[in-house]
Amino acid sequence: MTAPAAAPLSDKTASRVASVEELRIHFDTKAGRLHAVDGVSFDIFDGESLGLVGETGCGKSVTARSFLRLIPVPPGTYAGGRIHFWSKEARQTGGSPVDLLQVPASQMRDIRGNRIAMIFQDPGKALNPALSIREQVAEVFYQHRSEDLLDGWNGTPPRPIRRAAGQRSGKLEWLAFKVPPLRSPARRLRKRVDDLVGDALAETQIPNPRKIMTSYPHELSGGMKQRVMIAQALACNPDLLIADEPTTALDVTIQARIMELIRELQLRHQTSVLYISHDLSLVRRICDRIAVMYAGRIAEIGQTRHVFHDPLHPYTRGLLAAIPSLAHQRGELAVIDGTVPELIDPQPACRFHTRCSYATDLCGRLDPPLVARPGLRPVACHGYASPDELGVAADQLPRLDRDAP
Amino acid sequence: MQIREYIIRRVMILPLILVGTSLIVFTLGRVGGNPIAIYLEHEMTPDEVAQIEERYGLNDSLPEQYFAWAGGVLRGDLGYSGVLAAPVMDVLPKRLAATLELSVASAIVAVSLGIALGTFAGARRNRLPDHLTRVFAISGAATPIFWFAIVLLIIFWVNLGWFPVGRSEPEIFESISHPTGVYTLDALLAGSFTAFRDAIWHLILPAVTLGYGATAIITRMMRSSLAEELNEDYVDAARAKGLPERLVLRRHARRNALIPTVTVIGLGFGFLLQGSVVVEIIFIWPGMGRWMADAVLRGDQATIMAYVLFTSILFLVVNLVVDVVYAYLDRRVVLGS
């Protein structure tokens, strides 16, 4: 495992690619309103990889999908907050960001797959079984790079060809591409697309990309399919890549190679990456910073090394202790007692207090905000608050011993 | 190319299936009644009956009888239709063409309408358009075809007079030649727009009647499979690529939703052939329907065997087309076999 180590980023000098502020996403269920994401805030800086970790159902995937507005509405609602996004141009010129939750649908489509791309958990499900790899990767170019497809044409290409390059052709036009006089320009467009698709696939070190192009998803292995997904996601050189558990569905032997590939391409393309994962050891190797999520909230956020060496939040401590390692002797695996709380119509309280061994009465009635206190990174726990801050007696605060993670 | 090999392989199997079909048709004919029943009368003496049996070769062994019949079929001799008092082969082509025209027309109605409505409803699951489509589809599947035919006749023929019954206006029928027996095709061959319009006009009511049930089934299937496909990850992945919703629906979801629907379409064609008997009788359509009904009632074996053989072939060909479309939509099929 030799993933290239990234230089630690200083939060002050790097510019932001995206900034999530107080994001709230609710789902209407029969039992009531499910607060899947409940006031989440974090920044993603230029060129960094941020890991969003947490157990299943903590809202990490929902957070990730909301970047591309892929939450089905209804039953979901974007109940509040903003996701600011700075494209490359905006960052270079110091322009203002767009709010991904507010932009009109047409602008959202220009961002999807172009400025922000996404890799899905199970490549076997995220590729369409009925379309060839070529067709699926080509779609991205047709959608976002139609001018590139018509590059090097003498004069203006015929109108049907221009329409085809923007994938606006009707069925009749497709028939016309099979006969002269449109046949040879159509072939030329096709060749150009093939070249671009081939290059995109070759970048992910797929052996024999020209052959892979003509195959269908069921003919490829899981690792190959994920490479195709990566090729498709990075085809337009996005500013931000969202990787939603990109290796969960893959064989353990391939996981590391895929992670290395993403890391390598990230450095080459200067792309920021938001990793969604429940696998702490994986995230540790690959991410510059980590945000730990619990029950729709961020518990703690900071540099990967710091979080691992000195976890502040009791949940993070439990999570790290639960990682089985080779150093452990055979025997009981560490667990966090209790279960994840119901997220339906939650009370104002620390979400973790029912499972937290440090919890006091205060934790059961007051929500700890995610704040950075002097000398500490942002953490949402009353244990780091001063009695004055909350206006309570010192003995009401949970007492965390800092040296025993 | 794989798909071409698949088609060739399927076409090569076809003759074998036909031989099997002919065996079944022949056996059913022997099991299901007396082959000379239509020629027998109460006044006949045993000698006369034996004479007829001798003439039709009924004293030969069954394999000999089968080969005599199958040989005849290959030579274009399907026997003599007692109901029509004419050789089957003289009547069959025209009747078959009429039935074919009707069932293909209603298949076109059912497939295009069914897929369009199913897509429309599936993309709007549990909203008003979906509920309305459901009402249409369930009533389509539940309405008896003879009742629906009569209702349409009363409204559009008797009261409004918008559509005619029968197959063609006599003077228009006389004006062009009919080499194929499919009137729409004949009109196009003759280049006569009047005849073509007339053929279509006569076709609409029976085709709609016959197609309604199949439309309902296809709509329901398309709707539920599209709604299911829309929950798949690849649909979100397509959206994440920035594709407009129109393409997400048409290129991604609908294509996959068509796979189960196409199977239903193949089976539905049998349903159409079955319904055509009733529809032909009600709309005075000179197809195989009425002829068949009479033949069955009076035990006209030669006609029944010819009918079963030809509808089986029709069904086989339709299902071959369905399988090829299926393989085109779902490449995993080609790989599997």
XYZ file of C-alpha atoms in Angstrom:
742
model
C 0.000 0.000 0.000
C 1.870 3.003 -1.212
C -0.715 5.651 -1.837
C 1.163 8.889 -2.453
C 1.030 11.023 0.646
C -0.545 14.396 0.138
C 0.973 17.466 1.646
C -1.029 18.487 4.680
C -3.266 21.352 3.810
C -3.413 24.478 5.820
C -7.029 25.428 6.180
C -6.259 29.099 5.869
C -4.361 29.244 2.621
C -6.357 26.774 0.520
C -9.457 28.001 -1.207
C -12.714 26.169 -0.830
C -14.396 24.095 -3.525
C -17.558 23.533 -1.612
C -18.989 24.619 1.648
C -21.914 22.913 3.314
C -23.776 25.057 5.818
C -26.401 23.770 8.201
C -27.672 21.248 5.671
C -30.949 19.639 6.691
C -32.583 16.878 4.713
C -35.764 15.268 5.922
C -37.749 12.315 4.685
C -41.456 11.912 5.207
C -42.159 8.403 6.408
C -45.286 6.761 7.742
C -43.873 7.024 11.265
C -43.103 10.728 10.936
C -40.434 13.076 9.750
C -37.032 11.449 9.498
C -34.222 13.915 10.054
C -31.633 12.109 7.941
C -29.274 15.060 7.818
C -29.767 17.543 10.621
C -27.612 20.608 10.460
C -24.402 19.423 8.856
C -21.632 21.898 8.059
C -18.210 21.326 6.579
C -15.898 22.703 3.919
C -14.065 20.925 1.141
C -10.830 22.602 0.137
C -9.175 22.762 -3.227
C -7.345 19.562 -4.062
C -7.950 17.836 -0.757
C -9.670 14.579 -0.043
C -12.181 14.688 2.740
C -13.515 11.492 4.246
C -17.051 11.475 5.550
C -17.267 8.449 7.821
C -19.997 6.970 9.898
C -22.105 3.873 10.222
C -24.933 2.887 7.916
C -27.876 5.229 8.138
C -25.997 8.146 9.631
C -26.825 10.335 6.642
C -23.473 10.341 4.895
C -24.787 9.086 1.562
C -27.724 11.470 1.718
C -25.310 14.332 2.319
C -23.227 13.236 -0.657
C -26.201 12.846 -2.967
C -27.561 16.254 -2.059
C -24.493 17.806 -3.732
C -25.997 16.693 -7.044
C -29.574 17.072 -5.830
C -30.201 13.381 -6.299
C -32.499 13.024 -3.288
C -35.946 11.958 -4.494
C -38.449 14.699 -3.663
C -40.911 13.541 -2.328
C -40.411 11.723 0.075
C -37.288 13.785 0.739
C -37.145 17.518 1.347
C -34.221 19.876 1.432
C -35.391 21.376 4.690
C -32.655 23.940 5.065
C -29.084 25.016 4.644
C -26.836 25.721 1.690
C -24.213 23.936 -0.324
C -21.978 26.567 -1.822
C -19.865 25.476 -4.744
C -17.008 27.311 -6.393
C -16.150 26.161 -9.894
C -12.585 26.477 -11.175
C -13.374 29.816 -12.769
C -15.005 31.152 -9.642
C -11.975 30.168 -7.593
C -9.510 31.734 -9.984
C -11.354 35.003 -10.385
C -12.548 35.152 -6.808
C -16.097 34.911 -8.055
C -19.085 34.107 -5.918
C -20.226 30.532 -5.399
C -23.499 28.987 -6.491
C -25.866 27.351 -4.038
C -26.333 23.823 -5.329
C -29.673 23.527 -3.578
C -31.018 26.627 -5.316
C -29.627 26.604 -8.873
C -32.179 26.005 -11.630
C -32.449 22.473 -13.015
C -30.728 23.325 -16.306
C -27.690 24.725 -14.499
C -27.694 21.716 -12.195
C -27.429 19.464 -15.261
C -24.423 21.475 -16.443
C -22.778 20.887 -13.075
C -23.600 17.191 -12.833
C -20.985 15.014 -14.458
C -19.098 18.098 -15.538
C -18.070 20.123 -12.476
C -19.139 17.610 -9.840
C -19.045 13.916 -10.649
C -20.024 10.929 -8.607
C -18.866 7.337 -8.267
C -21.439 4.965 -6.879
C -21.171 2.195 -4.383
C -21.956 -0.773 -6.596
C -20.633 -0.408 -10.139
C -22.668 -3.454 -11.143
C -25.830 -1.516 -10.447
C -24.684 1.929 -11.459
C -23.948 0.914 -15.045
C -26.889 0.343 -17.340
C -26.954 -3.350 -18.313
C -28.547 -2.609 -21.683
C -25.988 -0.129 -23.001
C -22.433 -0.745 -24.111
C -19.587 0.825 -22.157
C -18.899 3.057 -25.112
C -22.444 4.425 -25.151
C -22.399 5.082 -21.428
C -19.079 6.899 -21.301
C -19.824 8.752 -24.538
C -22.956 10.248 -23.034
C -20.837 12.425 -20.765
C -18.958 13.865 -23.735
C -22.115 14.406 -25.744
C -23.706 16.145 -22.787
C -20.865 18.402 -21.706
C -18.244 18.482 -24.437
C -20.206 18.733 -27.648
C -17.940 21.565 -28.890
C -14.922 19.297 -28.363
C -16.582 16.604 -30.435
C -16.863 18.989 -33.362
C -13.239 20.125 -33.042
C -11.138 20.373 -36.174
C -14.077 20.450 -38.542
C -13.551 22.546 -41.656
C -16.285 25.112 -41.545
C -19.503 24.506 -39.684
C -20.551 20.886 -39.405
C -23.977 20.033 -40.831
C -26.850 20.790 -38.489
C -27.862 17.154 -37.869
C -24.265 16.435 -36.860
C -24.285 19.362 -34.473
C -27.528 18.094 -33.024
C -26.066 14.613 -32.685
C -23.030 15.995 -30.867
C -25.381 17.545 -28.343
C -27.396 14.303 -28.217
C -30.498 16.027 -29.434
C -31.091 13.824 -32.492
C -34.410 12.160 -33.089
C -34.917 8.639 -34.371
C -35.263 9.763 -37.994
C -31.961 11.577 -37.858
C -30.268 8.412 -36.651
C -31.542 6.676 -39.748
C -30.180 9.513 -41.870
C -26.714 8.914 -40.388
C -26.648 5.502 -42.015
C -26.956 6.826 -45.563
C -25.059 9.424 -47.604
C -24.576 12.387 -47.484
C -24.586 12.309 -43.650
C -22.855 8.985 -43.439
C -19.257 10.111 -43.550
C -19.611 13.134 -41.241
C -21.491 10.894 -38.801
C -18.698 8.368 -38.978
C -16.193 11.092 -38.315
C -18.108 12.237 -35.242
C -18.272 8.665 -34.085
C -14.550 8.243 -34.462
C -13.900 11.381 -32.444
C -16.167 10.084 -29.672
C -14.399 6.723 -29.784
C -11.047 8.451 -29.352
C -12.219 10.446 -26.371
C -13.891 7.447 -24.740
C -10.807 5.330 -25.406
C -8.553 7.953 -23.802
C -10.816 8.277 -20.795
C -10.786 4.527 -20.285
C -7.045 4.245 -20.875
C -6.479 6.754 -18.099
C -7.913 4.327 -15.580
C -5.367 1.714 -16.716
C -7.979 -0.513 -18.239
C -6.167 -3.007 -20.435
C -7.282 -2.897 -24.053
C -9.731 0.024 -23.786
C -10.893 -0.310 -27.395
C -12.117 -3.800 -26.721
C -13.706 -2.890 -23.393
C -15.609 -0.101 -25.133
C -17.662 -2.504 -27.190
C -18.545 -4.763 -24.279
C -21.508 -4.667 -21.972
C -21.340 -4.341 -18.184
C -22.121 -8.015 -17.544
C -19.006 -8.985 -19.475
C -16.702 -7.093 -17.098
C -15.470 -7.824 -13.596
C -16.431 -5.631 -10.645
C -13.084 -3.890 -10.608
C -13.298 -3.180 -14.336
C -16.777 -1.777 -13.947
C -15.606 0.539 -11.209
C -12.779 1.688 -13.478
C -15.352 2.469 -16.141
C -17.336 4.459 -13.559
C -14.186 6.355 -12.613
C -13.374 7.040 -16.263
C -16.884 8.307 -16.766
C -16.735 10.485 -13.662
C -13.374 12.061 -14.500
C -14.082 12.430 -18.235
C -14.851 16.124 -17.921
C -12.179 16.919 -15.371
C -14.542 17.807 -12.539
C -13.682 20.140 -9.662
C -15.159 17.775 -7.146
C -15.470 14.016 -7.200
C -17.888 12.385 -4.817
C -17.023 8.773 -4.147
C -19.864 7.054 -2.332
C -18.246 3.955 -0.825
C -16.410 3.260 -4.085
C -14.902 -0.025 -2.935
C -17.554 -1.518 -0.672
C -18.932 -3.795 -3.358
C -15.531 -4.931 -4.596
C -13.253 -7.804 -3.668
C -10.784 -6.938 -0.936
C -7.897 -7.584 -3.306
C -9.142 -4.959 -5.743
C -10.178 -2.350 -3.188
C -6.648 -1.100 -2.609
C -5.924 -0.825 -6.312
C -9.072 1.170 -6.968
C -8.314 3.500 -4.064
C -4.774 4.042 -5.358
C -6.163 4.753 -8.792
C -8.560 7.371 -7.487
C -5.760 8.929 -5.459
C -3.448 9.030 -8.470
C -6.055 10.492 -10.793
C -7.027 12.999 -8.122
C -3.479 14.318 -7.985
C -3.170 14.358 -11.757
C -6.447 16.158 -12.318
C -6.191 18.405 -9.257
C -9.626 17.301 -8.200
C -11.049 17.501 -4.721
C -12.582 14.277 -3.500
C -15.310 13.662 -0.968
C -15.083 10.054 0.180
C -18.060 8.495 1.807
C -17.092 5.419 3.746
C -17.677 3.361 6.819
C -14.236 1.842 6.525
C -11.987 3.825 8.842
C -8.765 2.088 7.942
C -9.340 2.817 4.273
C -10.154 6.447 4.902
C -7.091 6.812 7.107
C -4.800 5.864 4.242
C -6.373 8.053 1.659
C -7.903 11.184 3.177
C -6.348 14.448 4.228
C -9.171 15.262 6.583
C -11.974 13.296 8.180
C -15.453 14.275 9.234
C -17.093 11.776 11.555
C -20.832 11.649 11.198
C -23.327 10.266 13.642
C -27.115 10.198 13.338
C -27.368 13.036 10.871
C -24.779 15.248 12.573
C -21.070 15.831 12.302
C -19.464 14.693 15.564
C -15.940 15.792 14.852
C -13.873 17.035 11.964
C -10.141 17.459 11.517
C -6.880 16.337 9.968
C -6.800 12.594 9.577
C -3.697 12.137 11.753
C -5.130 14.232 14.527
C -8.450 12.449 14.534
C -6.757 9.086 14.655
C -4.155 9.977 17.257
C -6.327 12.028 19.473
C -10.022 11.414 18.886
C -12.023 14.017 20.769
C -15.619 12.890 20.475
C -16.646 9.843 22.528
C -18.217 8.374 19.377
C -14.973 8.676 17.445
C -13.171 6.991 20.313
C -15.617 4.115 20.255
C -15.369 3.854 16.509
C -11.581 3.679 16.533
C -11.588 1.158 19.329
C -13.934 -1.007 17.284
C -11.486 -1.417 14.408
C -10.162 -4.947 14.657
C -6.469 -5.084 13.957
C -3.857 -7.773 13.642
C -2.318 -6.553 16.883
C -5.451 -7.609 18.720
C -5.365 -11.015 20.295
C -8.186 -13.350 19.481
C -11.155 -12.725 21.645
C -13.928 -10.235 22.057
C -14.237 -7.514 19.472
C -14.812 -4.051 20.823
C -18.302 -2.674 20.278
C -20.173 0.481 21.096
C -23.118 -0.504 23.287
C -26.614 0.413 22.277
C -28.055 1.254 18.890
C -28.312 4.265 16.659
C -31.205 6.456 17.872
C -34.414 6.940 15.959
C -34.101 9.939 13.713
C -37.827 10.522 13.520
C -38.811 13.818 15.115
C -35.722 13.932 17.377
C -35.600 15.790 20.695
C -32.976 18.433 21.332
C -30.236 16.330 22.844
C -26.843 15.011 21.978
C -27.581 12.204 19.528
C -24.972 10.019 21.127
C -25.919 10.501 24.767
C -27.800 7.218 25.079
C -24.685 5.269 24.159
C -22.069 7.556 25.634
C -20.337 6.471 28.828
C -19.491 10.075 29.710
C -23.005 11.453 29.239
C -24.593 13.600 31.937
C -28.123 14.967 32.323
C -27.115 17.979 30.319
C -26.372 15.843 27.254
C -29.930 14.557 27.319
C -31.506 17.981 27.055
C -29.081 20.237 25.244
C -27.745 19.818 21.741
C -23.984 20.224 21.515
C -23.083 22.465 18.562
C -20.108 21.703 16.336
C -17.688 24.427 17.389
C -13.941 24.869 17.279
C -12.678 25.917 20.701
C -9.235 27.440 21.265
C -6.577 24.834 20.629
C -9.061 22.207 19.505
C -10.565 21.205 16.192
C -14.344 21.361 15.747
C -16.135 18.799 17.890
C -19.759 18.511 18.919
C -19.499 17.498 22.564
C -20.324 19.281 25.819
C -17.216 17.763 27.330
C -15.134 20.470 25.691
C -17.390 23.377 26.601
C -16.626 25.660 29.496
C -19.254 25.972 32.226
C -19.613 29.689 31.468
C -20.364 29.034 27.845
C -23.409 26.959 28.651
C -24.250 28.734 31.916
C -24.218 25.533 33.970
C -22.220 24.236 36.892
C -18.913 22.554 36.058
C -20.032 19.211 37.451
C -22.878 19.007 34.979
C -20.490 18.722 32.067
C -19.294 15.309 30.970
C -15.713 14.745 32.056
C -13.635 13.265 29.278
C -10.158 12.061 30.040
C -8.079 13.178 27.105
C -5.450 10.478 27.270
C -7.478 7.336 26.926
C -8.986 6.987 23.508
C -21.376 -9.938 -34.324
C -23.000 -11.927 -31.562
C -26.569 -10.879 -32.131
C -26.471 -11.940 -35.776
C -25.244 -15.398 -34.834
C -28.046 -15.597 -32.315
C -30.659 -14.823 -34.966
C -29.213 -17.362 -37.392
C -29.216 -20.003 -34.706
C -32.825 -19.270 -33.845
C -33.940 -19.386 -37.479
C -32.174 -22.713 -37.973
C -34.096 -24.267 -35.103
C -37.394 -23.132 -36.621
C -37.916 -26.090 -39.043
C -37.403 -28.531 -36.185
C -40.035 -26.775 -34.118
C -42.367 -26.872 -37.113
C -41.996 -30.636 -37.441
C -42.827 -30.950 -33.752
C -45.821 -28.675 -34.184
C -47.118 -30.687 -37.116
C -46.863 -33.879 -35.046
C -48.892 -32.311 -32.272
C -51.466 -30.960 -34.727
C -51.841 -34.373 -36.321
C -52.128 -36.185 -32.987
C -54.716 -33.729 -31.712
C -56.693 -34.263 -34.891
C -56.758 -37.985 -34.298
C -57.510 -37.705 -30.585
C -60.138 -35.010 -30.927
C -62.758 -36.749 -33.036
C -63.530 -38.662 -36.119
C -61.638 -37.261 -39.121
C -64.472 -37.999 -41.490
C -67.288 -36.897 -39.169
C -68.334 -34.126 -41.511
C -68.983 -36.557 -44.366
C -71.069 -38.961 -42.363
C -74.829 -39.021 -42.444
C -77.318 -41.034 -40.443
C -78.617 -42.885 -43.473
C -75.198 -44.320 -44.420
C -74.672 -48.051 -44.288
C -71.538 -49.493 -42.623
C -70.278 -50.363 -46.090
C -70.519 -46.794 -47.248
C -68.697 -45.626 -44.093
C -65.961 -48.198 -44.691
C -65.709 -46.946 -48.244
C -65.111 -43.384 -47.088
C -62.602 -44.594 -44.507
C -60.806 -46.477 -47.247
C -60.788 -43.431 -49.492
C -59.220 -41.212 -46.811
C -56.643 -43.815 -45.860
C -57.905 -44.271 -42.324
C -57.059 -47.969 -42.431
C -53.346 -47.241 -42.823
C -51.081 -47.124 -39.790
C -50.875 -43.782 -37.989
C -47.303 -43.001 -39.161
C -48.404 -43.637 -42.751
C -51.366 -41.350 -42.248
C -49.095 -38.667 -40.769
C -46.700 -38.800 -43.694
C -49.563 -38.740 -46.174
C -50.888 -35.603 -44.498
C -47.499 -33.935 -43.995
C -46.542 -34.726 -47.573
C -49.760 -33.103 -48.716
C -49.039 -30.019 -46.643
C -45.584 -29.736 -48.219
C -47.125 -30.052 -51.698
C -49.636 -27.359 -50.804
C -52.571 -29.735 -50.368
C -54.327 -29.172 -47.057
C -57.315 -31.333 -47.804
C -60.920 -30.489 -48.476
C -62.970 -28.173 -46.296
C -66.386 -29.689 -45.775
C -67.774 -26.464 -44.302
C -66.967 -24.371 -47.345
C -67.195 -27.184 -49.839
C -63.854 -26.201 -51.356
C -60.203 -27.267 -51.058
C -58.717 -25.638 -47.941
C -55.843 -24.267 -49.974
C -58.227 -22.308 -52.237
C -59.733 -20.400 -49.326
C -57.004 -20.301 -46.734
C -54.614 -17.652 -48.179
C -57.272 -14.948 -48.379
C -58.785 -15.786 -45.026
C -55.371 -15.966 -43.400
C -54.438 -12.609 -44.929
C -57.607 -11.063 -43.499
C -56.945 -12.443 -40.025
C -53.304 -11.471 -40.262
C -54.162 -7.919 -41.242
C -56.557 -7.598 -38.329
C -54.289 -9.106 -35.709
C -51.208 -7.209 -36.849
C -53.193 -3.967 -36.867
C -54.433 -4.587 -33.346
C -50.934 -5.629 -32.268
C -49.649 -2.301 -33.564
C -52.392 -0.492 -31.634
C -51.700 -2.507 -28.498
C -47.902 -2.250 -28.579
C -47.630 1.447 -29.369
C -50.436 2.509 -27.075
C -49.430 0.103 -24.336
C -45.799 1.190 -24.263
C -46.679 4.883 -24.473
C -49.303 4.708 -21.729
C -47.162 2.465 -19.540
C -44.214 4.837 -19.816
C -46.459 7.796 -19.100
C -47.928 6.155 -16.012
C -44.713 4.560 -14.765
C -42.876 7.866 -14.791
C -45.695 9.401 -12.731
C -46.179 6.635 -10.251
C -49.045 7.101 -7.788
C -50.043 10.442 -9.202
C -53.303 11.223 -10.972
C -52.206 10.217 -14.517
C -51.092 6.867 -13.132
C -54.446 6.283 -11.435
C -56.370 7.169 -14.594
C -54.197 4.836 -16.642
C -54.815 2.102 -14.111
C -58.579 2.508 -14.490
C -58.208 2.273 -18.268
C -55.956 -0.768 -18.056
C -57.951 -2.736 -15.527
C -61.203 -2.153 -17.378
C -59.427 -3.200 -20.574
C -58.355 -6.473 -19.043
C -61.748 -7.094 -17.463
C -64.103 -6.160 -20.310
C -65.401 -9.166 -22.278
C -64.404 -8.687 -25.893
C -67.856 -9.518 -27.367
C -69.569 -6.954 -25.147
C -67.005 -4.236 -25.892
C -67.318 -4.986 -29.628
C -71.078 -4.582 -29.531
C -70.871 -1.354 -27.519
C -68.453 0.115 -30.056
C -70.701 -1.022 -32.893
C -73.758 0.593 -31.355
C -71.969 3.879 -30.740
C -69.783 4.283 -33.798
C -71.659 2.383 -36.463
C -75.328 2.498 -35.528
C -75.558 5.913 -33.815
C -72.699 8.044 -35.093
C -72.088 6.262 -38.367
C -68.399 7.150 -38.234
C -67.062 3.710 -38.997
C -68.337 0.956 -41.297
C -68.434 -2.794 -40.693
C -67.137 -5.465 -43.029
C -63.824 -5.247 -44.737
C -64.219 -2.955 -47.712
C -66.755 -1.019 -49.792
C -67.722 -3.248 -52.759
C -66.989 -0.659 -55.468
C -63.614 0.178 -53.949
C -62.862 -3.525 -53.606
C -63.589 -3.948 -57.324
C -61.422 -0.973 -58.314
C -58.063 -2.536 -57.443
C -56.533 -5.978 -57.688
C -55.748 -7.933 -54.537
C -52.532 -9.889 -54.994
C -51.706 -10.264 -51.271
C -55.154 -10.302 -49.692
C -53.990 -7.747 -47.134
C -56.127 -4.831 -48.274
C -53.989 -2.029 -46.858
C -50.962 -3.513 -48.588
C -52.879 -4.083 -51.813
C -54.034 -0.466 -51.806
C -50.476 0.726 -51.348
C -49.285 -1.567 -54.145
C -51.987 -0.247 -56.400
C -51.105 3.292 -55.328
C -54.706 4.080 -54.523
C -55.162 6.437 -51.596
C -58.958 6.003 -51.602
C -58.611 2.255 -51.255
C -56.002 2.638 -48.533
C -58.187 5.007 -46.538
C -61.118 2.669 -46.983
C -59.071 -0.291 -45.760
C -57.842 1.614 -42.698
C -61.355 2.905 -42.013
C -62.760 -0.601 -41.930
C -59.853 -1.783 -39.845
C -60.089 0.729 -36.999
C -63.075 -0.564 -35.006
C -62.178 -4.265 -35.037
C -58.503 -3.504 -34.418
C -59.307 -1.276 -31.452
C -61.730 -3.838 -30.044
C -59.246 -6.643 -30.415
C -56.304 -4.575 -29.215
C -57.929 -3.172 -26.069
C -57.266 -6.188 -23.877
C -53.679 -6.549 -25.046
C -53.128 -2.800 -24.618
C -54.245 -3.140 -21.027
C -51.844 -5.974 -20.308
C -48.904 -4.248 -21.990
C -49.669 -0.972 -20.218
C -49.722 -2.627 -16.805
C -46.500 -4.495 -17.453
C -44.714 -1.472 -18.847
C -45.879 0.722 -16.014
C -44.733 -1.554 -13.233
C -41.424 -2.479 -14.800
C -40.622 1.145 -15.588
C -41.490 2.204 -12.053
C -39.173 -0.520 -10.827
C -36.342 0.424 -13.179
C -36.599 4.045 -12.081
C -35.515 2.971 -8.604
C -32.329 1.426 -9.936
C -28.934 2.957 -9.257
C -28.072 3.375 -12.901
C -30.912 5.869 -13.249
C -29.350 8.052 -10.578
C -25.969 7.475 -12.198
C -27.397 8.706 -15.500
C -28.774 11.778 -13.747
C -25.410 12.309 -12.066
C -23.875 12.470 -15.534
C -26.010 15.490 -16.242
C -28.431 13.873 -18.671
C -31.790 15.586 -19.064
C -34.703 13.689 -17.567
C -36.024 12.918 -21.048
C -32.914 10.907 -21.886
C -32.754 9.297 -18.460
C -36.256 8.013 -19.059
C -36.010 7.043 -22.720
C -32.492 5.808 -23.126
C -31.880 4.329 -19.722
C -35.000 3.342 -17.819
C -37.404 2.569 -20.653
C -34.965 0.368 -22.484
C -34.628 -1.912 -19.513
C -38.302 -1.731 -18.675
C -39.068 -3.011 -22.181
C -37.364 -6.336 -21.481
C -40.169 -7.905 -19.417
C -42.757 -6.057 -21.509
C -41.528 -7.624 -24.738
C -42.091 -11.092 -23.295
C -45.661 -10.148 -22.494
C -46.117 -8.803 -26.020
C -45.107 -12.172 -27.488
C -47.581 -14.003 -25.317
C -50.224 -11.363 -25.965
C -50.176 -12.152 -29.664
C -51.682 -15.544 -28.920
C -54.360 -13.681 -27.006
C -55.068 -11.608 -30.121
C -55.416 -14.650 -32.380
C -57.859 -16.121 -29.916
C -59.897 -12.912 -29.702
C -59.951 -12.542 -33.472
C -62.533 -15.338 -33.766
C -65.106 -13.325 -31.813
C -64.208 -9.991 -33.359
C -64.404 -11.368 -36.901
C -67.845 -12.770 -36.311
C -69.171 -9.515 -34.818
C -67.605 -7.155 -37.360
C -68.334 -9.423 -40.349
C -64.626 -9.692 -41.064
C -64.011 -12.438 -43.620
C -61.058 -14.023 -41.813
C -60.475 -17.473 -40.378
C -62.643 -16.770 -37.329
C -66.153 -17.671 -38.507
C -64.872 -20.433 -40.782
C -63.049 -21.905 -37.801
C -66.034 -21.648 -35.485
C -68.144 -23.563 -38.010
C -65.394 -26.091 -38.629
C -65.043 -26.855 -34.936
C -68.790 -27.207 -34.433
C -69.181 -29.530 -37.405
C -65.954 -31.484 -37.015
C -64.294 -30.346 -40.224
C -60.892 -31.897 -39.493
C -58.962 -30.678 -42.529
C -59.880 -27.084 -41.757
C -59.112 -27.367 -38.056
C -55.718 -28.893 -38.758
C -54.862 -26.235 -41.299
C -55.929 -23.496 -38.891
C -53.971 -24.854 -35.955
C -50.913 -25.402 -38.117
C -50.931 -21.921 -39.567
C -51.682 -20.087 -36.348
C -48.888 -22.079 -34.704
C -46.501 -20.985 -37.419
C -47.676 -17.412 -36.986
C -47.174 -17.628 -33.261
C -43.719 -19.122 -33.737
C -42.659 -16.376 -36.104
C -43.962 -13.666 -33.770
C -42.100 -15.219 -30.886
C -38.952 -15.453 -32.946
C -39.200 -11.726 -33.587
C -39.863 -11.159 -29.884
C -36.828 -13.205 -28.920
C -34.615 -11.282 -31.291
C -35.885 -7.974 -29.921
C -35.346 -9.358 -26.441
C -31.769 -10.304 -27.224
C -31.215 -6.866 -28.678
C -32.509 -5.228 -25.504
C -30.805 -7.558 -23.073
C -27.375 -8.629 -24.275
C -27.032 -11.114 -21.451
C -29.414 -13.413 -23.360
C -27.020 -13.718 -26.276
C -24.188 -14.605 -23.983
C -26.174 -17.149 -22.029
C -27.223 -19.487 -24.808
